[in-house]
Tab-separated table of C-alpha atoms in Angstrom:
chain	number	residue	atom	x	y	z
A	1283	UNK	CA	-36.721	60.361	35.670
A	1284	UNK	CA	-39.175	59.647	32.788
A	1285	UNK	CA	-40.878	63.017	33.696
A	1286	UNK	CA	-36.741	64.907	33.140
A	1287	UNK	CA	-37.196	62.980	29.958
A	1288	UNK	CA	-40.254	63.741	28.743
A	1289	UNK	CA	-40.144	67.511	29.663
A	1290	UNK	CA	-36.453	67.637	28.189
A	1291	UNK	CA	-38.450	66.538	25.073
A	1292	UNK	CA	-40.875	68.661	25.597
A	1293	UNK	CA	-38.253	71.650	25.425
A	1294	UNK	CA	-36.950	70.139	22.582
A	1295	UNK	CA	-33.553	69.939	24.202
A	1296	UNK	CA	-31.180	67.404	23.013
A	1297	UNK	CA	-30.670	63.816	24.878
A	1298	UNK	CA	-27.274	63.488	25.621
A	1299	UNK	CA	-25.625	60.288	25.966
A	1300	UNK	CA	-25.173	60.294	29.719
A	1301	UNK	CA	-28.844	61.569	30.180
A	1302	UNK	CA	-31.423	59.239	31.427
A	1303	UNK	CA	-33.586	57.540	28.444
A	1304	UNK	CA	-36.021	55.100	28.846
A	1305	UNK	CA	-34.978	51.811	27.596
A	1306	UNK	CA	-36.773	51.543	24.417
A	1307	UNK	CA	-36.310	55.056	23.158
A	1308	UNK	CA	-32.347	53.545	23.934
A	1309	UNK	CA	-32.879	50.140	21.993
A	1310	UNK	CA	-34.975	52.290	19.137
A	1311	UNK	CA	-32.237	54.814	18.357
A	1312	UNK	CA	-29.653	52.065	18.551
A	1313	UNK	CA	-31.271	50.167	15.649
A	1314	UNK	CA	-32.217	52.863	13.837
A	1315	UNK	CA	-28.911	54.437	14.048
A	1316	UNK	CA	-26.642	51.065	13.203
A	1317	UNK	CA	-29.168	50.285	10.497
A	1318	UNK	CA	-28.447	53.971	9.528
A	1319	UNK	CA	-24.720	53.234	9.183
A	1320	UNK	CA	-25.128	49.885	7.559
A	1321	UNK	CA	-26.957	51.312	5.111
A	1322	UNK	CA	-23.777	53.848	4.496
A	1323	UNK	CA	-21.437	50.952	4.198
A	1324	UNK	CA	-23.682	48.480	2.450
A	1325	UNK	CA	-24.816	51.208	-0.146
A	1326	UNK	CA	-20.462	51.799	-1.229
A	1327	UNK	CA	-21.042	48.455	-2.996
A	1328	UNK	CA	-23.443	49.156	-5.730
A	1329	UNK	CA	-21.727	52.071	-6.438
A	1330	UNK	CA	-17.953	50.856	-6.072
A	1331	UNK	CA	-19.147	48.443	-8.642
A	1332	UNK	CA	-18.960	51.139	-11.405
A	1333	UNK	CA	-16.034	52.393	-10.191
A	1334	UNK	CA	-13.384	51.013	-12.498
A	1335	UNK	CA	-15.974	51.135	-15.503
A	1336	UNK	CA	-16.744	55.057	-14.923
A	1337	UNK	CA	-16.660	56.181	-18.518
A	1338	UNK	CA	-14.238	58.990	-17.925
A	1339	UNK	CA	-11.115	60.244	-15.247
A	1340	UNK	CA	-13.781	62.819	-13.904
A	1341	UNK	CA	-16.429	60.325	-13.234
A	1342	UNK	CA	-13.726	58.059	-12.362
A	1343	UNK	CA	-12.265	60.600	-9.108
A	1344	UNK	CA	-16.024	61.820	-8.262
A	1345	UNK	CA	-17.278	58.610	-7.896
A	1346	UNK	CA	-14.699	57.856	-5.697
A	1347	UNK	CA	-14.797	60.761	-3.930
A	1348	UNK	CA	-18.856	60.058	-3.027
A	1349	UNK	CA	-17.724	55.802	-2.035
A	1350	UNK	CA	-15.265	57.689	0.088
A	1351	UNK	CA	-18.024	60.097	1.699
A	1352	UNK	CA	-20.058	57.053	1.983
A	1353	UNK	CA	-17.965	54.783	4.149
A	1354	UNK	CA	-17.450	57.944	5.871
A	1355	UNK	CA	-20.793	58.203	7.005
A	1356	UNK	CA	-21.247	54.984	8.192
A	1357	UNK	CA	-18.505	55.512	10.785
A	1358	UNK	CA	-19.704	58.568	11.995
A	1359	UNK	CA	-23.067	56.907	12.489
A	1360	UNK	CA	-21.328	53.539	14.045
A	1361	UNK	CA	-19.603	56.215	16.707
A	1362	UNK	CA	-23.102	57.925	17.435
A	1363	UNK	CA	-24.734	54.385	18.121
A	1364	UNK	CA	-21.584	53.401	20.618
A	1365	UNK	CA	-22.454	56.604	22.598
A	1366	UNK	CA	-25.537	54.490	23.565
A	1367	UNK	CA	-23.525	51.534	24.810
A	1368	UNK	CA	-23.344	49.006	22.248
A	1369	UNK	CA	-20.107	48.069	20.878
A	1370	UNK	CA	-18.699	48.246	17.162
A	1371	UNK	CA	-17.748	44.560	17.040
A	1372	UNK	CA	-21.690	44.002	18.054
A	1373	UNK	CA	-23.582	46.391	15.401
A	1374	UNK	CA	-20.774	45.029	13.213
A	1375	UNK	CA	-22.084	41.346	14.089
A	1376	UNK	CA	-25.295	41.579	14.068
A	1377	UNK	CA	-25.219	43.088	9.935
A	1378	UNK	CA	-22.829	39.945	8.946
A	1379	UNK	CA	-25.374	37.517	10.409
A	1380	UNK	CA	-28.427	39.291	8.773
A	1381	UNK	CA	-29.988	40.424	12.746
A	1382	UNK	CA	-29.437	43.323	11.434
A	1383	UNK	CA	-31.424	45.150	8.269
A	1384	UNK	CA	-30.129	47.774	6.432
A	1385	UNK	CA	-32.262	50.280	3.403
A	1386	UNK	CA	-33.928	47.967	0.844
A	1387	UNK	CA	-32.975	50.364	-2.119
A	1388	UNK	CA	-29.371	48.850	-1.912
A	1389	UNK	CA	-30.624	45.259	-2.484
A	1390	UNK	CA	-30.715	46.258	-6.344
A	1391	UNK	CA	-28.260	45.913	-8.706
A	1392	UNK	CA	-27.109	48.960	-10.833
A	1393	UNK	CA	-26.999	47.358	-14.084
A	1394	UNK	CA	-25.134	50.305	-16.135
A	1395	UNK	CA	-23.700	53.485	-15.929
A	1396	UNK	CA	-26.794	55.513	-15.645
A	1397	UNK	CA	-27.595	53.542	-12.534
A	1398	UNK	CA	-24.725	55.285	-10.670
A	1399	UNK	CA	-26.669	58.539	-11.642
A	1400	UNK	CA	-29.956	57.104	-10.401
A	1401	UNK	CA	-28.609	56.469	-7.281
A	1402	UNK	CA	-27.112	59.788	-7.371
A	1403	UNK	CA	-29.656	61.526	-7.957
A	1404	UNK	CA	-32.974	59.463	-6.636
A	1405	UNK	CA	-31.372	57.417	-4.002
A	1406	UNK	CA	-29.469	60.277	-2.210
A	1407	UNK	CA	-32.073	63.123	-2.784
A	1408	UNK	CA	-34.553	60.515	-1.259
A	1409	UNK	CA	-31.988	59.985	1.564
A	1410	UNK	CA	-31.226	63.751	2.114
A	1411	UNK	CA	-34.820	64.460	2.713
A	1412	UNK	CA	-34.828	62.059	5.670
A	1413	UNK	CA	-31.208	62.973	6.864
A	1414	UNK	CA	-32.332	66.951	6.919
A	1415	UNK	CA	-35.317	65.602	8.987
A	1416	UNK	CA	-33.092	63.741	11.067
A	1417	UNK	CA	-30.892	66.876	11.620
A	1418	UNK	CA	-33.333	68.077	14.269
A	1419	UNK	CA	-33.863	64.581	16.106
A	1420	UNK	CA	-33.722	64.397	19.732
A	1421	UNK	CA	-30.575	62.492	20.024
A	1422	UNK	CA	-27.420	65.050	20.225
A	1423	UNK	CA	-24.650	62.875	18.946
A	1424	UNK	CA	-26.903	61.154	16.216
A	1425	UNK	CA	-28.424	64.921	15.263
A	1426	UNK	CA	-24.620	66.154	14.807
A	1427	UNK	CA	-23.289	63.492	12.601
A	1428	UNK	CA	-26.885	64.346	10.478
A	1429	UNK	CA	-25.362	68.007	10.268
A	1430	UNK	CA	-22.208	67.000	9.064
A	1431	UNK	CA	-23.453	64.291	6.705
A	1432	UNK	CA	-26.068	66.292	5.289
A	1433	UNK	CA	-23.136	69.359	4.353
A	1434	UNK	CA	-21.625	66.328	2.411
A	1435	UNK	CA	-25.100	64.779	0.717
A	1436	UNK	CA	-25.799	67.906	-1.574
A	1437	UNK	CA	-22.576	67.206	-3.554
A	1438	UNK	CA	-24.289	63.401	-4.079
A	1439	UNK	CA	-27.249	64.605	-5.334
A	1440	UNK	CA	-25.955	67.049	-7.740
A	1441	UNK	CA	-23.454	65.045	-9.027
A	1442	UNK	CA	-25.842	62.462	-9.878
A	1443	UNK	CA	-28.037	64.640	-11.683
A	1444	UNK	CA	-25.212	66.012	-13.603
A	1445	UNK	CA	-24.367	62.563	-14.454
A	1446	UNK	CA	-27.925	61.840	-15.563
A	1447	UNK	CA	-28.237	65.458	-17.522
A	1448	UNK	CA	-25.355	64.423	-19.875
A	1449	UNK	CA	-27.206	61.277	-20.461
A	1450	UNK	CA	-30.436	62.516	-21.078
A	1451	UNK	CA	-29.152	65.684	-23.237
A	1452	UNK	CA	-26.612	62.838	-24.995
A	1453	UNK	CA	-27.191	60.458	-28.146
A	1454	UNK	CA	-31.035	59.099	-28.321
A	1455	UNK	CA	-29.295	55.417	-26.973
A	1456	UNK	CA	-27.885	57.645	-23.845
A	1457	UNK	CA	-30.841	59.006	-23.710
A	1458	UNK	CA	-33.031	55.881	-23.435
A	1459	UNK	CA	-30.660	53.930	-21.204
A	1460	UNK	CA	-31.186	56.863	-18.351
A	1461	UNK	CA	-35.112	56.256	-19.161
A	1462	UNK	CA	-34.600	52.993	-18.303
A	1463	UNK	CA	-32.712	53.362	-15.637
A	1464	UNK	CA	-35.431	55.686	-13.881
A	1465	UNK	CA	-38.193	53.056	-14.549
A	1466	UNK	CA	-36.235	50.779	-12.565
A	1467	UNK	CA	-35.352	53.004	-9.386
A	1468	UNK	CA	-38.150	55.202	-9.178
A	1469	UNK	CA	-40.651	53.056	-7.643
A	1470	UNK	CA	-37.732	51.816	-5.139
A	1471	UNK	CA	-36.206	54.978	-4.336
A	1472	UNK	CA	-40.121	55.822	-3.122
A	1473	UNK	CA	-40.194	52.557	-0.818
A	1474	UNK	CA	-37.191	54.102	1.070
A	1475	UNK	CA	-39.315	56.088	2.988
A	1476	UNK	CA	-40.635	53.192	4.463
A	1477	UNK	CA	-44.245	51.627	5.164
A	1478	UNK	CA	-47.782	54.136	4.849
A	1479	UNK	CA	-48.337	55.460	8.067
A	1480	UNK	CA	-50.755	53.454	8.879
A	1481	UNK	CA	-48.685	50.573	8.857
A	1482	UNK	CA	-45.850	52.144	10.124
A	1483	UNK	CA	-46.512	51.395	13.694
A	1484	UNK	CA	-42.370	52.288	14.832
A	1485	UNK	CA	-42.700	55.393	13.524
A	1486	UNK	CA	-45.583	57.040	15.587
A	1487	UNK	CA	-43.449	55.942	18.928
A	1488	UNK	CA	-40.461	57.557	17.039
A	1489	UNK	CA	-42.342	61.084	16.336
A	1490	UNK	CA	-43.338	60.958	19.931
A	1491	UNK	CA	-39.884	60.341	21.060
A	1492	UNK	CA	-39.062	63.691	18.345
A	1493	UNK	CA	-36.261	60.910	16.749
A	1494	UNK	CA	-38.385	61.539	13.690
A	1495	UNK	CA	-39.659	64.757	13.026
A	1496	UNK	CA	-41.753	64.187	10.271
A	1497	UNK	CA	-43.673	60.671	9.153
A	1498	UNK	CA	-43.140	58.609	6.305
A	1499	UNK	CA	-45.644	59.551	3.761
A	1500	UNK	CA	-44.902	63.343	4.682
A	1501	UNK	CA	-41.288	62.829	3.663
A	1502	UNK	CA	-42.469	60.470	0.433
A	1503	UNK	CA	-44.825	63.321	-0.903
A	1504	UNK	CA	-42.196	66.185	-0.274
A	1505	UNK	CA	-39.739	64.144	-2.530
A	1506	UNK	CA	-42.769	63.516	-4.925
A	1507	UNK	CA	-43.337	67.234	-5.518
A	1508	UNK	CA	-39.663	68.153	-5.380
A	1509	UNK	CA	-38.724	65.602	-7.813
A	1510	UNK	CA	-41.438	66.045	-10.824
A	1511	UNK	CA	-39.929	69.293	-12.153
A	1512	UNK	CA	-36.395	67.500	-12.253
A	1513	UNK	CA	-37.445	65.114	-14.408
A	1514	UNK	CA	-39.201	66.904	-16.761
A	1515	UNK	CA	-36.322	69.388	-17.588
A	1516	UNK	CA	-34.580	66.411	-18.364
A	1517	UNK	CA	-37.413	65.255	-20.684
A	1518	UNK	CA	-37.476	61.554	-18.727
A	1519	UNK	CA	-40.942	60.357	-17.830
A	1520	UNK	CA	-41.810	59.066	-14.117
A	1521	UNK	CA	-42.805	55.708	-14.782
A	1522	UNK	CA	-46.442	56.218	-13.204
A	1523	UNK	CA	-49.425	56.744	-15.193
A	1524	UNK	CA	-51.445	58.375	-11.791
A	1525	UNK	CA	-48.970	60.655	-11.241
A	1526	UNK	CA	-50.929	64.176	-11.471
A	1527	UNK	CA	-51.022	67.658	-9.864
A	1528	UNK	CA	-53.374	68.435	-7.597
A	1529	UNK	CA	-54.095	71.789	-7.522
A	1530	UNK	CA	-56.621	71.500	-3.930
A	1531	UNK	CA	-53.574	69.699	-2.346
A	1532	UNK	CA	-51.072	72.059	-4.150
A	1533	UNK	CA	-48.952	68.454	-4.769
A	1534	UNK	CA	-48.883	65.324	-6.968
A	1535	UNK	CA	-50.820	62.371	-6.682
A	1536	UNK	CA	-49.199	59.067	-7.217
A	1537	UNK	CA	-49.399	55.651	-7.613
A	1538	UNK	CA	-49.180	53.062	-5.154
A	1539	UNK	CA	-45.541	51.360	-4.746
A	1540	UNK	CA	-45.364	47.267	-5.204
A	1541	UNK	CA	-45.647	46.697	-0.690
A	1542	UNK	CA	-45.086	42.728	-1.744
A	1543	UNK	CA	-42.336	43.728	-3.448
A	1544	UNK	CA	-40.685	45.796	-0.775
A	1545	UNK	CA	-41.949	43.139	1.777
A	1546	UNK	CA	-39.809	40.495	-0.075
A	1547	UNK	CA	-36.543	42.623	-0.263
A	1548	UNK	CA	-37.099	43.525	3.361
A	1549	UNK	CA	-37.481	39.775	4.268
A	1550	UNK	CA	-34.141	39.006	2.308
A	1551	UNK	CA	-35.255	38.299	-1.261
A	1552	UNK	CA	-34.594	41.230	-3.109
A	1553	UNK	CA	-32.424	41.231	-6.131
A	1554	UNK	CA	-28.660	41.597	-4.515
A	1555	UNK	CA	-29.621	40.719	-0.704
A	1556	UNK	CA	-27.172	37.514	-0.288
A	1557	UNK	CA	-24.814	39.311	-2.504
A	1558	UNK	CA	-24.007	42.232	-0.779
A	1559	UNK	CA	-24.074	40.467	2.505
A	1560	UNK	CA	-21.772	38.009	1.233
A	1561	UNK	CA	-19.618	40.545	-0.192
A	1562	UNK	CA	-19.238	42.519	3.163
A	1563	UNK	CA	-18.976	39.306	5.018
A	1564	UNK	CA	-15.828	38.432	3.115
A	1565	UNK	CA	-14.447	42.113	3.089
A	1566	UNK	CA	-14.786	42.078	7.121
A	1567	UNK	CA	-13.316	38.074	7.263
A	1568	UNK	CA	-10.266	38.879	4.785
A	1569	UNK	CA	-9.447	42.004	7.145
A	1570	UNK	CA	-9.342	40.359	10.186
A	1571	UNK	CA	-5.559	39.780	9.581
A	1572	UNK	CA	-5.030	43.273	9.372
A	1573	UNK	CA	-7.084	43.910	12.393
A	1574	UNK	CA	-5.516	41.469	14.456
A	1575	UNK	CA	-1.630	42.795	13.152
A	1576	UNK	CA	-2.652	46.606	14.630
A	1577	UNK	CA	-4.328	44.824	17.761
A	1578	UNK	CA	-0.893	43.090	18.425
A	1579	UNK	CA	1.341	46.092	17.128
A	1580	UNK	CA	-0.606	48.376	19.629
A	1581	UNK	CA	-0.061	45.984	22.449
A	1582	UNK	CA	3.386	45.856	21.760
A	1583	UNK	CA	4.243	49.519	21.921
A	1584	UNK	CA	1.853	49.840	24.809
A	1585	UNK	CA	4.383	47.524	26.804
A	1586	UNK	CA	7.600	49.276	25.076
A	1587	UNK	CA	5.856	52.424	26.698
A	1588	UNK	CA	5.009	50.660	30.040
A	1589	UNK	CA	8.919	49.156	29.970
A	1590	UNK	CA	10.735	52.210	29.901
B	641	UNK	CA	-10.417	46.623	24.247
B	642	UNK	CA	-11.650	43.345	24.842
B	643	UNK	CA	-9.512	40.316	24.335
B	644	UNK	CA	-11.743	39.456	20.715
B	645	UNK	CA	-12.790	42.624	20.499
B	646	UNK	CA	-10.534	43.684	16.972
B	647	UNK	CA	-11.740	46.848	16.795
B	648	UNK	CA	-9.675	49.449	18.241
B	649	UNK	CA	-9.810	51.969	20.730
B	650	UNK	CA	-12.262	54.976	20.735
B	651	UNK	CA	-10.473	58.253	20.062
B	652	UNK	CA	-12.101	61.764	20.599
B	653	UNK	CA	-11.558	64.217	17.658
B	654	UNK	CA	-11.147	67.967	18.170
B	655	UNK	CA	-11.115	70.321	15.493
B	656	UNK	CA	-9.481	74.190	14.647
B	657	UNK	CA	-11.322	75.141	11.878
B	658	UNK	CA	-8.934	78.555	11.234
B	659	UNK	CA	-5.599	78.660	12.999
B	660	UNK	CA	-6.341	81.134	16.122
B	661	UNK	CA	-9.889	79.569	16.687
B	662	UNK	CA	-10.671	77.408	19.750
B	663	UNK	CA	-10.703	73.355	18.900
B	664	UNK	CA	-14.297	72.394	19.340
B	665	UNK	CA	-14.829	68.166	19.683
B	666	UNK	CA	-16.402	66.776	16.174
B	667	UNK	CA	-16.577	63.567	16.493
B	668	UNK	CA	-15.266	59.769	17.573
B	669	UNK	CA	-12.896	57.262	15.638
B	670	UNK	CA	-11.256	54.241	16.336
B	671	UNK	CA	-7.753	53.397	16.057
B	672	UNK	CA	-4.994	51.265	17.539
B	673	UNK	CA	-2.679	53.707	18.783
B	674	UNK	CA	-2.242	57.791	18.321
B	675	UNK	CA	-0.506	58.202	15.144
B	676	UNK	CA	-3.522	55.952	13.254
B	677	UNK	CA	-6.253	58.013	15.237
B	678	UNK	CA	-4.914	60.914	13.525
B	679	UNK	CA	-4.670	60.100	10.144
B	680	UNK	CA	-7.873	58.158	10.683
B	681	UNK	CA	-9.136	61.767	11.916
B	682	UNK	CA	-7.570	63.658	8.604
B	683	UNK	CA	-9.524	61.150	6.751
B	684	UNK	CA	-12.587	61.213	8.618
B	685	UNK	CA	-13.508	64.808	9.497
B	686	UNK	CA	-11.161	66.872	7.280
B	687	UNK	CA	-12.091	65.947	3.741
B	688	UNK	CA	-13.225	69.169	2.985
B	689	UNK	CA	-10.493	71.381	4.449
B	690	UNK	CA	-12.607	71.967	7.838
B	691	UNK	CA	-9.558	72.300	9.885
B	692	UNK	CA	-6.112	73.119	9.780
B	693	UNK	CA	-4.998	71.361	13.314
B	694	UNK	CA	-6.610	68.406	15.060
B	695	UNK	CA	-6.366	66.809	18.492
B	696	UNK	CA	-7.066	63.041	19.421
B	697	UNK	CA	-7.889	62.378	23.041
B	698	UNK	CA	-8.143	58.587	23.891
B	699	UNK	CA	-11.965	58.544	25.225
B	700	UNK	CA	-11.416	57.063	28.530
B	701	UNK	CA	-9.282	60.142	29.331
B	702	UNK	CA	-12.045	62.264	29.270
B	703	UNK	CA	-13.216	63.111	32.345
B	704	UNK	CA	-16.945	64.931	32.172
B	705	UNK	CA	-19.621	65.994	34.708
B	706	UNK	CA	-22.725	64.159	34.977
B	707	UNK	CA	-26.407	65.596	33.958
B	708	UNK	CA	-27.991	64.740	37.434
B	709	UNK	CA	-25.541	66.827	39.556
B	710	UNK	CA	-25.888	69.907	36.792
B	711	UNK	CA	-27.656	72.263	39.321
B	712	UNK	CA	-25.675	71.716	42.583
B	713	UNK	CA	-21.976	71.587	40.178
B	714	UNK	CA	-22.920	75.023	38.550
B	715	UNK	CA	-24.407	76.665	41.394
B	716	UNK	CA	-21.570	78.545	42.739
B	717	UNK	CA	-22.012	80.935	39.743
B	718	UNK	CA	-26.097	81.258	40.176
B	719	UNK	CA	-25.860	84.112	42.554
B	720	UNK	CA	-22.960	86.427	41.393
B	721	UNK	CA	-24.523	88.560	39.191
B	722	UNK	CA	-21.810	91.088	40.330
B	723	UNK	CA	-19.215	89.260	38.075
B	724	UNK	CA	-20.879	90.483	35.267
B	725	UNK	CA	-20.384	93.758	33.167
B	726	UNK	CA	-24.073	94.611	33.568
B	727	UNK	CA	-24.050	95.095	37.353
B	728	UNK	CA	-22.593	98.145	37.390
B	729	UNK	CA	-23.679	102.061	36.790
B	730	UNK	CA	-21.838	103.930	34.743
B	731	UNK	CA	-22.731	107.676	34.697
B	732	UNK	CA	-24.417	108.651	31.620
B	733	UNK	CA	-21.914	111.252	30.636
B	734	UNK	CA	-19.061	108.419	30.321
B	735	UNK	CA	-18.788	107.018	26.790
B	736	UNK	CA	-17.580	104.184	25.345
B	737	UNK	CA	-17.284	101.896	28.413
């Protein structure tokens, strides 16, 4: 069976969820998966946080809009990781009793309105670099939501650096709040890609396994070089002093990110960690009311059904 | 649905993109009962105006064939080539066949 699985692989045809899979490359894509939709859910609360403050009807509906894509997301993802056997009410447990990690970058508060534009446009073109990676991974029902989630990323992105443009084209005060806004989630949004290779030692099994196609620093340095020029139109400076082309490489050096730092939020002490968990703790415990109406109302009709 | 399992049901969604076209699965929800799994479906995978009809399919009633017995289940069709348009000669001088 592992030699089915391996030349499947091999062919780079897609594992389907009644295909034999080793148990680890099983237990690996159901982490990374339900970590991939808690991420989803956990990242609509920095930006839902904004929503009744957006500074116009247009920001007010867009931002909406991208929450909306958002918790979207995570439920395709949730569906993709109960193709592997777990069960909602499971992934769902093990987030609300912190088993369960989801992307540091949310664990950071977005302190004003140009933080929503950040996030826009850092956070989600950082995201969309892994997620067009991810289109491609071995796994079919996990590569398919990528396809569809990916059609609905680009609108992220571009709204958030239209957001940022009328900031940093805007009064010098607009101007220097999206400056400071990109020295605070620049060196973040370049943790998201996760550890140096080196001391990455998941990832290597997951390139094997073709659930990543690409490693970690690969992915950091793409956004890197994609993300220079952006900034520059916009006149904002990337707060590292090492950043510099390299014209033998044909792409940017850069600094090193703060690894303590990330370590810490990882662990649980980042900035927001106990309050977003808290906060989706009490949305799930204040819905289980409504949960447990539609359980009974189904039951009900099931045995009006049954009855006659 | 398990007795504390709160959850819902698993639903299958199928998609017609353009009325005429075949529905083609898209995804999984869950809902309690048939008229939730399809808003839950408008919601879900038709944002964006990718369909203009949807079908939910509770996903126990699906009924699929399993990898392992993919040769011997598809054989039958391995050695009939003469079901295909290819097999046979048409004389040259016959157009637009």
């Amino acid at each position: 069976m592992e030699e089915w699985f391996d030349a499947k692989l091999q062919k780079n045809e897609m594992i389907e969820p009644k295909d034999w899979m080793p148990d680890n490359y099983r237990k690996h894509l159901i982490r990374q998966i339900s970590q991939h939709a808690h991420s989803e859910i956990i990242g609509m609360l920095p930006e839902g946080n904004w929503i009744t403050r957006a500074p116009s009807l247009r920001a007010k509906i867009v931002l909406m809009a991208k929450v909306q894509d958002e918790g979207g997301h995570g439920l395709y993802l949730y569906t993709a990781a109960e193709t592997l056997g777990t069960s909602r009410e499971e992934v769902l447990d093990a987030l609300h009793t912190g088993k369960a990690k989801y992307s540091s970058i949310f664990n950071y508060p977005t302190l004003t309105w140009a933080d929503i534009g950040m996030v826009g446009w850092l956070v989600d073109g950082a995201a969309i670099m892994n997620q067009v990676m991810l289109q491609r991974t071995s796994y079919g029902p996990y590569s398919r939501a990528m396809v569809r989630i990916c059609k609905e990323e680009s609108f992220h992105q571009r709204q958030g650096y239209e957001s940022v443009c009328h900031l940093a084209f805007g009064t010098p005060e607009q101007k220097a709040m999206a400056q400071d806004a990109l020295n605070r989630w620049w060196w973040p949004t370049l943790m998201m890609f996760g550890p140096t290779d080196d001391k990455s030692p998941n990832s290597a099994q997951a390139i094997k396994w073709k659930i990543k196609r690409e490693s970690n620093d690969q992915l950091r340095q793409r956004f890197v070089n994609q993300t220079v020029s952006q900034a520059e139109y916009l006149g904002l400076t990337i707060p590292d002093p090492d950043l510099k082309w390299n014209e033998e490489r044909q792409a940017y050096d850069f600094g090193t990110p703060n690894w303590d730092e990330f370590a810490a939020v990882v662990a649980g002490n980042g900035p927001c960690n106990k309050e977003r968990l808290a906060a989706r703790v009490k949305a799930h415990n204040e819905g289980e009311w409504v949960r447990a109406a539609a359980t009974a109302y189904a039951l009900k009709k099931n045995e009006v059904m049954s009855a006659a | 649905m398990s007795n504390n399992d709160t959850q819902g049901t698993l639903w299958e969604v199928f998609l017609q993109r353009k009325p005429g076209q075949p529905f083609v699965h898209c995804g999984s929800l869950h809902a309690f009962d048939k008229e939730m799994a399809l808003q839950n479906a408008r919601d879900l995978y038709t944002r964006r105006g990718e369909g203009t009809a949807i079908w939910v399919v509770p996903s126990t009633a699906i009924v699929s064939s399993s990898p392992e017995d993919l040769g011997p289940f598809f054989e039958p069709a391995n050695d009939k080539v003469y079901r295909h348009p290819t097999f046979y000669q048409i004389p040259d001088a016959v157009k637009h066949m």
